[in-house]
Coordinates of C-alpha atoms in Angstrom, one line a residue:
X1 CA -2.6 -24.9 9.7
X2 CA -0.1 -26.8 11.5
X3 CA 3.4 -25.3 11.5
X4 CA 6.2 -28.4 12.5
X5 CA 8.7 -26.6 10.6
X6 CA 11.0 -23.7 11.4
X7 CA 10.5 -20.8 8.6
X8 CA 13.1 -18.7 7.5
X9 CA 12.5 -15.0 6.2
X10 CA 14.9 -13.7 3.0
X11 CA 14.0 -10.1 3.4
X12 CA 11.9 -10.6 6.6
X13 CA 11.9 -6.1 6.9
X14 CA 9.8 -5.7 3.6
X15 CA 6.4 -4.8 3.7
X16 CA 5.1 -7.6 2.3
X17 CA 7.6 -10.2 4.1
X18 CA 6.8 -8.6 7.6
X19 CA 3.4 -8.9 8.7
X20 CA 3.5 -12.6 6.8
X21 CA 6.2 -13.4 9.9
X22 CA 4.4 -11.6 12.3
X23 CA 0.9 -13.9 11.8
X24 CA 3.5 -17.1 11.9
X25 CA 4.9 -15.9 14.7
X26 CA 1.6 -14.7 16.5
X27 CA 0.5 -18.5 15.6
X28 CA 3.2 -20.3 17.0
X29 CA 5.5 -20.9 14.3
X30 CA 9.2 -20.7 14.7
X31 CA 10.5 -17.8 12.8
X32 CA 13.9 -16.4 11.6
X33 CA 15.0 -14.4 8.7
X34 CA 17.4 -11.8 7.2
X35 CA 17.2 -8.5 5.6
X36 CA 19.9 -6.6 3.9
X37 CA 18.8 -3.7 5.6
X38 CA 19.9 -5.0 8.9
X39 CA 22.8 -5.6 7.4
X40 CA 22.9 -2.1 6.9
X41 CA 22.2 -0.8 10.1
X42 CA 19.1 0.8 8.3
X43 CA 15.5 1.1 10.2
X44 CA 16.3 -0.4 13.6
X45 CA 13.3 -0.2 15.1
X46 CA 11.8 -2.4 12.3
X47 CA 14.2 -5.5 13.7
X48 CA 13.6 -4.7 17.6
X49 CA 10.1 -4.4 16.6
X50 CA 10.8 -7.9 15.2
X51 CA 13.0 -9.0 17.4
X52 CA 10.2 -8.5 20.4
X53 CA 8.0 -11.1 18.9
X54 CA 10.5 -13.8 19.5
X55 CA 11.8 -13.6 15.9
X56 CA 15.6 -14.4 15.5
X57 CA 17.8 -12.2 12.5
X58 CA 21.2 -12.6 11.2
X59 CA 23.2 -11.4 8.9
X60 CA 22.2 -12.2 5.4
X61 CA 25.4 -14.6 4.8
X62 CA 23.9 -17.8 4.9
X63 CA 24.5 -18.4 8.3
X64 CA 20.7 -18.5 9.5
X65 CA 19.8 -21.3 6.9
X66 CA 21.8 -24.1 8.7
X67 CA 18.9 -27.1 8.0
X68 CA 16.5 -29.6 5.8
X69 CA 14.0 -28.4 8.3
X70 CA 13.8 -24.8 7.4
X71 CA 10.7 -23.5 5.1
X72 CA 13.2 -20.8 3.2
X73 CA 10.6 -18.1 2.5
X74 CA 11.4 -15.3 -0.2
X75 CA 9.6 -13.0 -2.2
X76 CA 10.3 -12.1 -5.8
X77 CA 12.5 -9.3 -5.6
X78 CA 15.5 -12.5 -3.8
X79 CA 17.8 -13.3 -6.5
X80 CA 19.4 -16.5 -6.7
X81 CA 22.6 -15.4 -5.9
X82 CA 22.1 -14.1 -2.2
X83 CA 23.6 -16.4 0.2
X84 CA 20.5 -17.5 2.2
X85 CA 19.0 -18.8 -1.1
X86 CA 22.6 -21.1 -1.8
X87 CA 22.4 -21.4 1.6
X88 CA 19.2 -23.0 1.1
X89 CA 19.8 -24.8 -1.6
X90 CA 22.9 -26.3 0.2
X91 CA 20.7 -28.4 2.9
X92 CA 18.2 -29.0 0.2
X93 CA 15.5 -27.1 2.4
X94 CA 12.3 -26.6 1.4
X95 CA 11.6 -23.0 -1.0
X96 CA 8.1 -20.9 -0.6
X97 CA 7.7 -18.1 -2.2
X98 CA 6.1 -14.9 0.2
X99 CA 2.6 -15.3 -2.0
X100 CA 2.5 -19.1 -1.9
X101 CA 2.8 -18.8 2.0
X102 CA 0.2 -16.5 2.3
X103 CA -2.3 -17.7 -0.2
X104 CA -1.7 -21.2 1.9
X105 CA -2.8 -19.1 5.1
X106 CA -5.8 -17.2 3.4
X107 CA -7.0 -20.3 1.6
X108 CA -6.9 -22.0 4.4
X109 CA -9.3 -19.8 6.8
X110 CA -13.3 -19.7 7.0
X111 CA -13.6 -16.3 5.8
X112 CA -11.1 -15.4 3.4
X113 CA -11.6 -11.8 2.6
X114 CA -9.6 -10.5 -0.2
X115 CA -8.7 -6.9 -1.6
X116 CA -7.6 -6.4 -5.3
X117 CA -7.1 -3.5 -7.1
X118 CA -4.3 -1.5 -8.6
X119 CA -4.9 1.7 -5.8
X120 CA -6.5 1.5 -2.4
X121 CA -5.7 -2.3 -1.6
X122 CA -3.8 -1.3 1.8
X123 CA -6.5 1.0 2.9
X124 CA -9.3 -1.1 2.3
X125 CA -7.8 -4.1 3.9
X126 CA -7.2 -1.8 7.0
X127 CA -10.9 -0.8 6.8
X128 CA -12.4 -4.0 7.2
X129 CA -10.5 -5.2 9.5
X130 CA -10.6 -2.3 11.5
X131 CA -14.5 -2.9 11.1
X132 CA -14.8 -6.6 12.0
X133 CA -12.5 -5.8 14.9
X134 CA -14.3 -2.6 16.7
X135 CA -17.7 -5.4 15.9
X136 CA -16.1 -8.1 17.4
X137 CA -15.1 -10.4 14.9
X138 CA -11.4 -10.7 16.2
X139 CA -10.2 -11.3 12.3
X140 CA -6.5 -11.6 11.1
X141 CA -5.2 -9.2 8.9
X142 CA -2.2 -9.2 6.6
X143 CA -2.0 -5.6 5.1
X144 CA 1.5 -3.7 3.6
X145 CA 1.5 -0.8 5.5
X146 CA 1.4 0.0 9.2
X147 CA -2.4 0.2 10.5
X148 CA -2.8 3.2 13.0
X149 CA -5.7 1.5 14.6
X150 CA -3.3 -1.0 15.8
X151 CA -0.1 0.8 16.1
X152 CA 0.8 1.0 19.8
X153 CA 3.9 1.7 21.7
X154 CA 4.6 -2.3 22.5
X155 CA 3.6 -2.5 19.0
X156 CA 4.9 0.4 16.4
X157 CA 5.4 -1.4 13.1
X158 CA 1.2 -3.5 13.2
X159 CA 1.0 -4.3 9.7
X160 CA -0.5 -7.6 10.6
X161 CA -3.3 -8.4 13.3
X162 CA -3.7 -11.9 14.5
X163 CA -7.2 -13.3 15.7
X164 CA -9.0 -16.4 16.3
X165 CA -11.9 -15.2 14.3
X166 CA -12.9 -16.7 11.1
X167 CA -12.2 -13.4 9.0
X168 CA -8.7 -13.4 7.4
X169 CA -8.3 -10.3 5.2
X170 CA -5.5 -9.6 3.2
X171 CA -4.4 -7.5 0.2
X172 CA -3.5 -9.5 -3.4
X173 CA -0.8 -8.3 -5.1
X174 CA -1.3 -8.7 -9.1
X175 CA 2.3 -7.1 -9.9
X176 CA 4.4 -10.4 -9.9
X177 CA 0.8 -12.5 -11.0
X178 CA 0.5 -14.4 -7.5
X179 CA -3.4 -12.8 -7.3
X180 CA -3.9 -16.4 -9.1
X181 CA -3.4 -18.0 -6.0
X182 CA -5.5 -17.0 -3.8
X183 CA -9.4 -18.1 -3.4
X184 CA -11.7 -15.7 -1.7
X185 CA -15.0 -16.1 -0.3
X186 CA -15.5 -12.7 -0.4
X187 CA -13.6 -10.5 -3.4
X188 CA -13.2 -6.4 -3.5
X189 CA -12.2 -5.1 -6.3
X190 CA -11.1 -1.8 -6.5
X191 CA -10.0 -0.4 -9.6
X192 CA -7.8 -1.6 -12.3
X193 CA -5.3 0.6 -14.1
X194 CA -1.6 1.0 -15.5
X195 CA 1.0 -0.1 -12.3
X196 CA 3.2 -2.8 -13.3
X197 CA 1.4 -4.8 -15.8
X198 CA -0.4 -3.7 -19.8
X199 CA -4.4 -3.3 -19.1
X200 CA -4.7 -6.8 -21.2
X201 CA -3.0 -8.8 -18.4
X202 CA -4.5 -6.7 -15.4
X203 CA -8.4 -7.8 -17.0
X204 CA -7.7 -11.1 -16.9
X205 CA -5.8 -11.4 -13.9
X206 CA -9.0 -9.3 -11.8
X207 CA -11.3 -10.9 -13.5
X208 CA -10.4 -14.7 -12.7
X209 CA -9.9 -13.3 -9.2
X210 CA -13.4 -12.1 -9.0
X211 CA -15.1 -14.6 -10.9
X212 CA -14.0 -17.2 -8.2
X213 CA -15.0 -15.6 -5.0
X214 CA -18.6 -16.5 -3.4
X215 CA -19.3 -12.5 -3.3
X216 CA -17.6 -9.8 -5.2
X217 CA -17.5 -6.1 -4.1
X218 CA -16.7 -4.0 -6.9
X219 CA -16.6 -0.2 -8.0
X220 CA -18.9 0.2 -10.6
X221 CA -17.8 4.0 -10.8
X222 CA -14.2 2.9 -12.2
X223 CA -15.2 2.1 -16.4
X224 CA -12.0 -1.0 -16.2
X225 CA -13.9 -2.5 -12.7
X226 CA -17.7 -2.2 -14.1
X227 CA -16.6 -3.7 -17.4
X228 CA -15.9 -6.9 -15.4
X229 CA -19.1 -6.9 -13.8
X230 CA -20.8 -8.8 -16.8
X231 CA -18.6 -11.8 -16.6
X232 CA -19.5 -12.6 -13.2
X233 CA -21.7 -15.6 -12.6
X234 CA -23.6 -13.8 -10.2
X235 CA -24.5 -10.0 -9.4
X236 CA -21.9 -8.3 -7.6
X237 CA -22.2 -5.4 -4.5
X238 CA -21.5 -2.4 -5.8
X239 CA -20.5 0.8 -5.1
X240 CA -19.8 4.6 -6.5
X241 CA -18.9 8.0 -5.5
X242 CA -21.7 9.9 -7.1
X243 CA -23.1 6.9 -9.4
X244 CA -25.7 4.7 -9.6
X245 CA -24.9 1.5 -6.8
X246 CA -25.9 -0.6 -4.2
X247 CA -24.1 1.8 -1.9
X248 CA -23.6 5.4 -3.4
X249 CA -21.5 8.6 -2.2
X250 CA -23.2 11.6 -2.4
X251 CA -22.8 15.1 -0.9
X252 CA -19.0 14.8 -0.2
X253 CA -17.5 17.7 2.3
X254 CA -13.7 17.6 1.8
X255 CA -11.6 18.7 5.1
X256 CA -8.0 19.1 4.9
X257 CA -7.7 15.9 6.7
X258 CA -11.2 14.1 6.6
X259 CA -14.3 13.8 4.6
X260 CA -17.4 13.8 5.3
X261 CA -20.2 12.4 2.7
X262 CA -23.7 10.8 2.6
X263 CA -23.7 6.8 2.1
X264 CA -27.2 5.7 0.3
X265 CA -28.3 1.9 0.3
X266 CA -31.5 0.4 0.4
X267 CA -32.9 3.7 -0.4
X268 CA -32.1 4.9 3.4
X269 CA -29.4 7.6 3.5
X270 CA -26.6 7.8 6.7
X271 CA -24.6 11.0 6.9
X272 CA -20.7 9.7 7.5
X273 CA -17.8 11.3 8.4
X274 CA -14.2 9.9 7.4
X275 CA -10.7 10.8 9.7
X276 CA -9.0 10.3 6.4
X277 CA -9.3 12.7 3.4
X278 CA -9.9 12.8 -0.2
X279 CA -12.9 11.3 -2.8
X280 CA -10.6 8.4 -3.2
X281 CA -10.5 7.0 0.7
X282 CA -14.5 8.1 0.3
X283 CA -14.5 5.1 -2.8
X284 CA -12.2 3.4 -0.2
X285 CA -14.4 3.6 2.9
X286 CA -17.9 2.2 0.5
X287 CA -15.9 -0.9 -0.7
X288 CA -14.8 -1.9 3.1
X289 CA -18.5 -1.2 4.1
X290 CA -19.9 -3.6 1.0
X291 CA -17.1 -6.1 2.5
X292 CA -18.3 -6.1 5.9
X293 CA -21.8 -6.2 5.0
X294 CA -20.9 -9.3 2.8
X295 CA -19.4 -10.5 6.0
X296 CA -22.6 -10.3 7.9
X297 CA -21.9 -6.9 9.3
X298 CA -25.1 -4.4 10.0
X299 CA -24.8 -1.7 8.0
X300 CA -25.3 0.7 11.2
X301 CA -22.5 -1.2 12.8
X302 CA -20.1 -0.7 10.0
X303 CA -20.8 3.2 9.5
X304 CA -20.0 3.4 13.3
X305 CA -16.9 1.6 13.1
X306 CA -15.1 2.9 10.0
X307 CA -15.6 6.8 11.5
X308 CA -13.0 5.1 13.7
X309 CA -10.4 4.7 11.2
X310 CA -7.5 7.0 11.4
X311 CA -5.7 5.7 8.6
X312 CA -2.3 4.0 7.6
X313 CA 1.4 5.2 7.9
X314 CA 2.4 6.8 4.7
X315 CA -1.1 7.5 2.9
X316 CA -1.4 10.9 2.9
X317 CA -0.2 11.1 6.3
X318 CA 0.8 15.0 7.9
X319 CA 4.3 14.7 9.4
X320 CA 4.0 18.1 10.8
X321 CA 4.1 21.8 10.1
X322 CA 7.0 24.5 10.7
X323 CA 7.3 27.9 9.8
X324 CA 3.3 27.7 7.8
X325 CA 3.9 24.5 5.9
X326 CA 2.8 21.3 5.9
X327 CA 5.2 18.2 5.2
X328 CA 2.7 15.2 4.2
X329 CA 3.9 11.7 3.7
X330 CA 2.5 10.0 1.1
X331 CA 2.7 6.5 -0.6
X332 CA 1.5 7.4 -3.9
X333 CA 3.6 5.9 -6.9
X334 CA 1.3 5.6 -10.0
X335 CA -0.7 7.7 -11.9
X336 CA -3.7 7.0 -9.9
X337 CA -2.6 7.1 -6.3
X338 CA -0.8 10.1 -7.3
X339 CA -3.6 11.8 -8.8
X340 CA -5.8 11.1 -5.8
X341 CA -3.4 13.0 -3.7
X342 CA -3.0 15.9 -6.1
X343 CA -6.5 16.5 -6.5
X344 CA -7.4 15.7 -2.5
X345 CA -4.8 18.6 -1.9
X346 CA -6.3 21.1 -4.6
X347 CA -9.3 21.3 -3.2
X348 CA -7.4 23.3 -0.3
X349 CA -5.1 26.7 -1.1
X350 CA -1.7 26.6 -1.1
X351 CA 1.2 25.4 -3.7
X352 CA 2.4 22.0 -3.9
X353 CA 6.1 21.0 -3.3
X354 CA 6.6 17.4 -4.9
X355 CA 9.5 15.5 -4.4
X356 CA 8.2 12.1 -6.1
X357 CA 11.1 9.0 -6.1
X358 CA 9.9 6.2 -8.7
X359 CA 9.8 3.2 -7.1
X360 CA 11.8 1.0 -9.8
X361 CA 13.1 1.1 -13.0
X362 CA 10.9 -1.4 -14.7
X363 CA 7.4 0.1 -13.4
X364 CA 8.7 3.5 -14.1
X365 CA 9.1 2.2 -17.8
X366 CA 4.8 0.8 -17.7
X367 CA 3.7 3.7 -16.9
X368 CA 5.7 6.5 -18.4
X369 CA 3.4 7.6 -21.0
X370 CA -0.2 7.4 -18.0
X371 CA 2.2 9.4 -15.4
X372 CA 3.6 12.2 -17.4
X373 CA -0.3 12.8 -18.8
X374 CA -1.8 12.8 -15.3
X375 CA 1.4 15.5 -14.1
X376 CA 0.6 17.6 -17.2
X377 CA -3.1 17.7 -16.3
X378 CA -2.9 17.8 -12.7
X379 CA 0.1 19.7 -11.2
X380 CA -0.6 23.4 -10.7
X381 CA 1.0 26.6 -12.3
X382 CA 3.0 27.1 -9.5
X383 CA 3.5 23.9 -8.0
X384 CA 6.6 22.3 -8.6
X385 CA 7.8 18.4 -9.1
X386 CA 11.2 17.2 -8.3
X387 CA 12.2 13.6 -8.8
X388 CA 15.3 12.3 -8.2
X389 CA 16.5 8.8 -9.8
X390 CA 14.2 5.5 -9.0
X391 CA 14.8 3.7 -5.9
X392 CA 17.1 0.5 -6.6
X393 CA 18.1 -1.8 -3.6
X394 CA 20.5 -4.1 -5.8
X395 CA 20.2 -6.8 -8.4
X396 CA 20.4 -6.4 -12.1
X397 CA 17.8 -3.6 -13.6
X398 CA 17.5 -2.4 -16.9
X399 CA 17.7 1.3 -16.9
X400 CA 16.2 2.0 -20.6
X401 CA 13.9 4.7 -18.7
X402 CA 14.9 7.1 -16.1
X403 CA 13.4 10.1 -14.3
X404 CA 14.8 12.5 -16.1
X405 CA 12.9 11.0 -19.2
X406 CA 10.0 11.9 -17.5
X407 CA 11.2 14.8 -16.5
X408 CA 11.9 16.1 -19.9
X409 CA 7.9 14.8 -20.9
X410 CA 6.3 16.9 -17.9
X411 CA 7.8 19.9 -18.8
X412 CA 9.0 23.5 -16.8
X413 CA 7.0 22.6 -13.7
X414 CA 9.2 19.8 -13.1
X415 CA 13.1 18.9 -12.4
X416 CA 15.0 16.1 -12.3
X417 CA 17.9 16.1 -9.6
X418 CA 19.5 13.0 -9.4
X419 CA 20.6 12.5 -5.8
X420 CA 17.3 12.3 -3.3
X421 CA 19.2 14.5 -0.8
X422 CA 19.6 17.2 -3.2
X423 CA 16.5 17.0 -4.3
X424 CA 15.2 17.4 -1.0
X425 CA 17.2 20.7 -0.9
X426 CA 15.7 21.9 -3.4
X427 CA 12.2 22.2 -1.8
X428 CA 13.6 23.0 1.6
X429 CA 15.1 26.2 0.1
X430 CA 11.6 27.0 -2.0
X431 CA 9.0 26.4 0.6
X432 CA 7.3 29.1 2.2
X433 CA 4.6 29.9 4.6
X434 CA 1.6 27.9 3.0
X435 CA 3.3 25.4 1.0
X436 CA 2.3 22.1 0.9
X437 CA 5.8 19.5 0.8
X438 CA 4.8 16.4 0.2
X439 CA 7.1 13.1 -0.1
X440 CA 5.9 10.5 -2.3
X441 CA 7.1 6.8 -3.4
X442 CA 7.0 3.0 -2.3
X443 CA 9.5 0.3 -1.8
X444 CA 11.4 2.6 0.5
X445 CA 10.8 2.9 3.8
X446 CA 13.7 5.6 4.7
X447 CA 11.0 8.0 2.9
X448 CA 9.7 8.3 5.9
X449 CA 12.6 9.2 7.4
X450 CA 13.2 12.1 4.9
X451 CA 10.2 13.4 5.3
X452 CA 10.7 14.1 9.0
X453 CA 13.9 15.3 8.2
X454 CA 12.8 17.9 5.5
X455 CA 10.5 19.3 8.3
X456 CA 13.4 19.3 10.9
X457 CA 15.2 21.4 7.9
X458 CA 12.4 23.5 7.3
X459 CA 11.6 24.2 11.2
X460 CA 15.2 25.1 11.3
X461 CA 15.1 27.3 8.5
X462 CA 11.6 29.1 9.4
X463 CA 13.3 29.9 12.7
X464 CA 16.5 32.1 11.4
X465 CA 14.1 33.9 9.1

């Protein structure tokens, strides 16, 4: 693609809006944008990060749209009352939503490679292209979440990785629909369950999106995913954790921190070992091998390079310990992703200190009645759950359900403290020596932030004891 026109970022710090301008801007585009975050004086080393890359930022005023010229890119969550967008509309530029855009750029490569799926997306998409880049490939990737692999001093915040290689590999996003847009060569599929849309709409959504990609890759151990496989046009790859599959999981060997397992295709069996934990990444790891193989990737090649993946920022990532317990960082936010942790973490001893923040009103109210079943079934007697109120960054929200609705569903093992400080507090003053804390949510990257701080609090703490 050619790019003659300057683009402007609304919300250029999300996770989703980032990486986007970082492949523009790593192809030679000109690139600005705006983030009410900066604004804020929150996450600095986001915008210097930006900032580095030649990308301009202003306030979010108006002032940065100033032309016809601009591309004025925005994602969903941009109301039409922020000043960039009447900014925009002022100079009669040109509107793109952040999915349009990057369908434009996926559709548009030789090897579009997409991951779908309500859980795993950003780990996948780090998997293969961690794959086709340790076997040469050179692909582009466009993932939500920072990729360890890449993450380097000059480069802290790599969420996107720009090649000259025909692979392009990107996550789709079915939450706001835009998965419609996009047209893969090669199609993973995941899983499908409650997130932000009713079952109904997610079926048809994944199955148009796999029924129009050359290959599809597709866990035939998740009952919503295999129940697609029939309306394909042609046999998919498929894989399961301890199920019948073109590539199967067998013999899984939890660590605390990695997995090993035993991957079987073409009735040949290769003992690998994971640097990321849990059944789930192990489910991860097979559908980034079936897309690498799909890709033209020997299957030897592919073992060797994923036992090279370290993982992403905020998937189950350890932050540290102090005084005998572990603070975790974690992006889960529905019932499965949540689940996955839980269950990756009871395999080991120790209690389980929650502090879970919804990430939005509306998705808390989808999948109320899925997330306080999976809490009943999975939290432990002694664990304990705190949640404090959804995250909300502005705009008009309907709160018809809260946390402390679910609160009141899940039972004694769980409280609902409004303010996400407090709530913190709350675990800092219950942990002890091997205690698990664990910060959980999306949408919000000062997460992060309080998870480092809970451990400063709970070093601090462990050392007047």
């Amino acid at each position: 693609m050619q790019f003659t026109n300057p683009y402007f970022f609304v919300g250029i710090g999300g996770s989703g809006m980032m990486p986007l301008a970082m492949i523009l801007a790593g192809r030679g585009a000109r690139v600005s944008g705006s983030d009410r975050a900066l604004d804020q004086a929150r996450l600095p080393a986001k915008f210097d990060a930006l900032r580095a890359l030649g990308i301009d930022l202003y306030a979010q005023d108006g002032s940065g749209v100033t032309s016809g010229e601009h591309i004025v890119v925005a994602s969903a969550a941009i109301e039409a009352t922020v000043a960039d967008i009447v900014a925009a509309e002022a100079v009669r530029a040109a509107r793109l939503s952040r999915a349009q855009l990057l369908a434009d750029l996926f559709n548009a490569s030789r090897l579009p490679i997409g991951v779908a799926g309500t859980s795993g997306k950003s780990t996948v998409t780090g998997m293969i292209g961690w794959i086709l880049h340790t076997c040469g490939r050179d692909p582009t990737v466009m993932n939500g979440a920072v990729m360890k692999n890449f993450a380097a001093p000059q480069a802290p915040f790599a969420s996107a990785l720009v090649g000259s290689g025909a692979a392009f590999v990107s996550e789709v996003d079915e939450s706001d629909g835009s998965i419609v847009l996009y047209r893969p060569r090669i199609a993973v599929l995941n899983n499908v369950s409650l997130d932000h849309k009713s079952l109904e709409e997610l079926r048809t959504l994944f199955g148009d999106f796999a029924r129009g990609a050359e290959t599809v890759v597709l866990n035939i151990g998740d009952a919503e995913t295999a129940a697609l496989a029939a309306s394909l046009p042609k046999p998919p790859i498929t894989f399961a954790v301890e199920g019948p599959a073109d590539l199967v999981a067998e013999n899984l060997a939890p660590e605390p921190f990695a997995c090993s397992f035993d991957l079987v295709a073409n009735g040949a069996r290769h003992r690998v070992r994971l640097k990321v934990p849990g059944r789930h990444n192990v489910s991860n790891a097979l559908a980034a091998i079936g897309a690498a193989r799909a890709a033209g990737v020997p299957l030897a090649e592919a073992i060797a390079a994923i036992e090279g993946f370290v993982g992403l920022k905020r998937r189950f990532e350890l932050v540290g310990e102090a005084g005998g317990v572990a603070v975790i960082d974690d992006f889960g936010h529905n019932p499965d992703k949540i689940g996955a942790t839980l269950d990756t973490l009871h395999a080991f001893p120790g209690r389980l200190l929650l502090l879970f923040q919804p990430h939005g009103y509306g998705p808390l109210k989808v999948m109320r009645h899925a997330l306080v079943e999976m809490l009943r079934e999975k939290l432990g007697a002694d664990d304990l759950l705190v949640m404090p109120d959804p995250v909300y960054q502005g705009g008009t929200v309907n709160r018809e359900v809260t946390s402390a609705d679910l609160i009141a569903d899940i039972g004694p093992r769980a409280r609902h403290v409004a303010d996400r400080d407090a709530a913190a507090a709350v675990l800092i003053a219950e942990a002890r020596p091997g205690d698990r804390v664990v910060v959980m949510g999306a949408r919000d990257d000062t997460l992060s932030a309080l998870a480092a701080d809970m451990l400063t609090q709970i070093a601090a703490k462990a050392s007047h004891a």
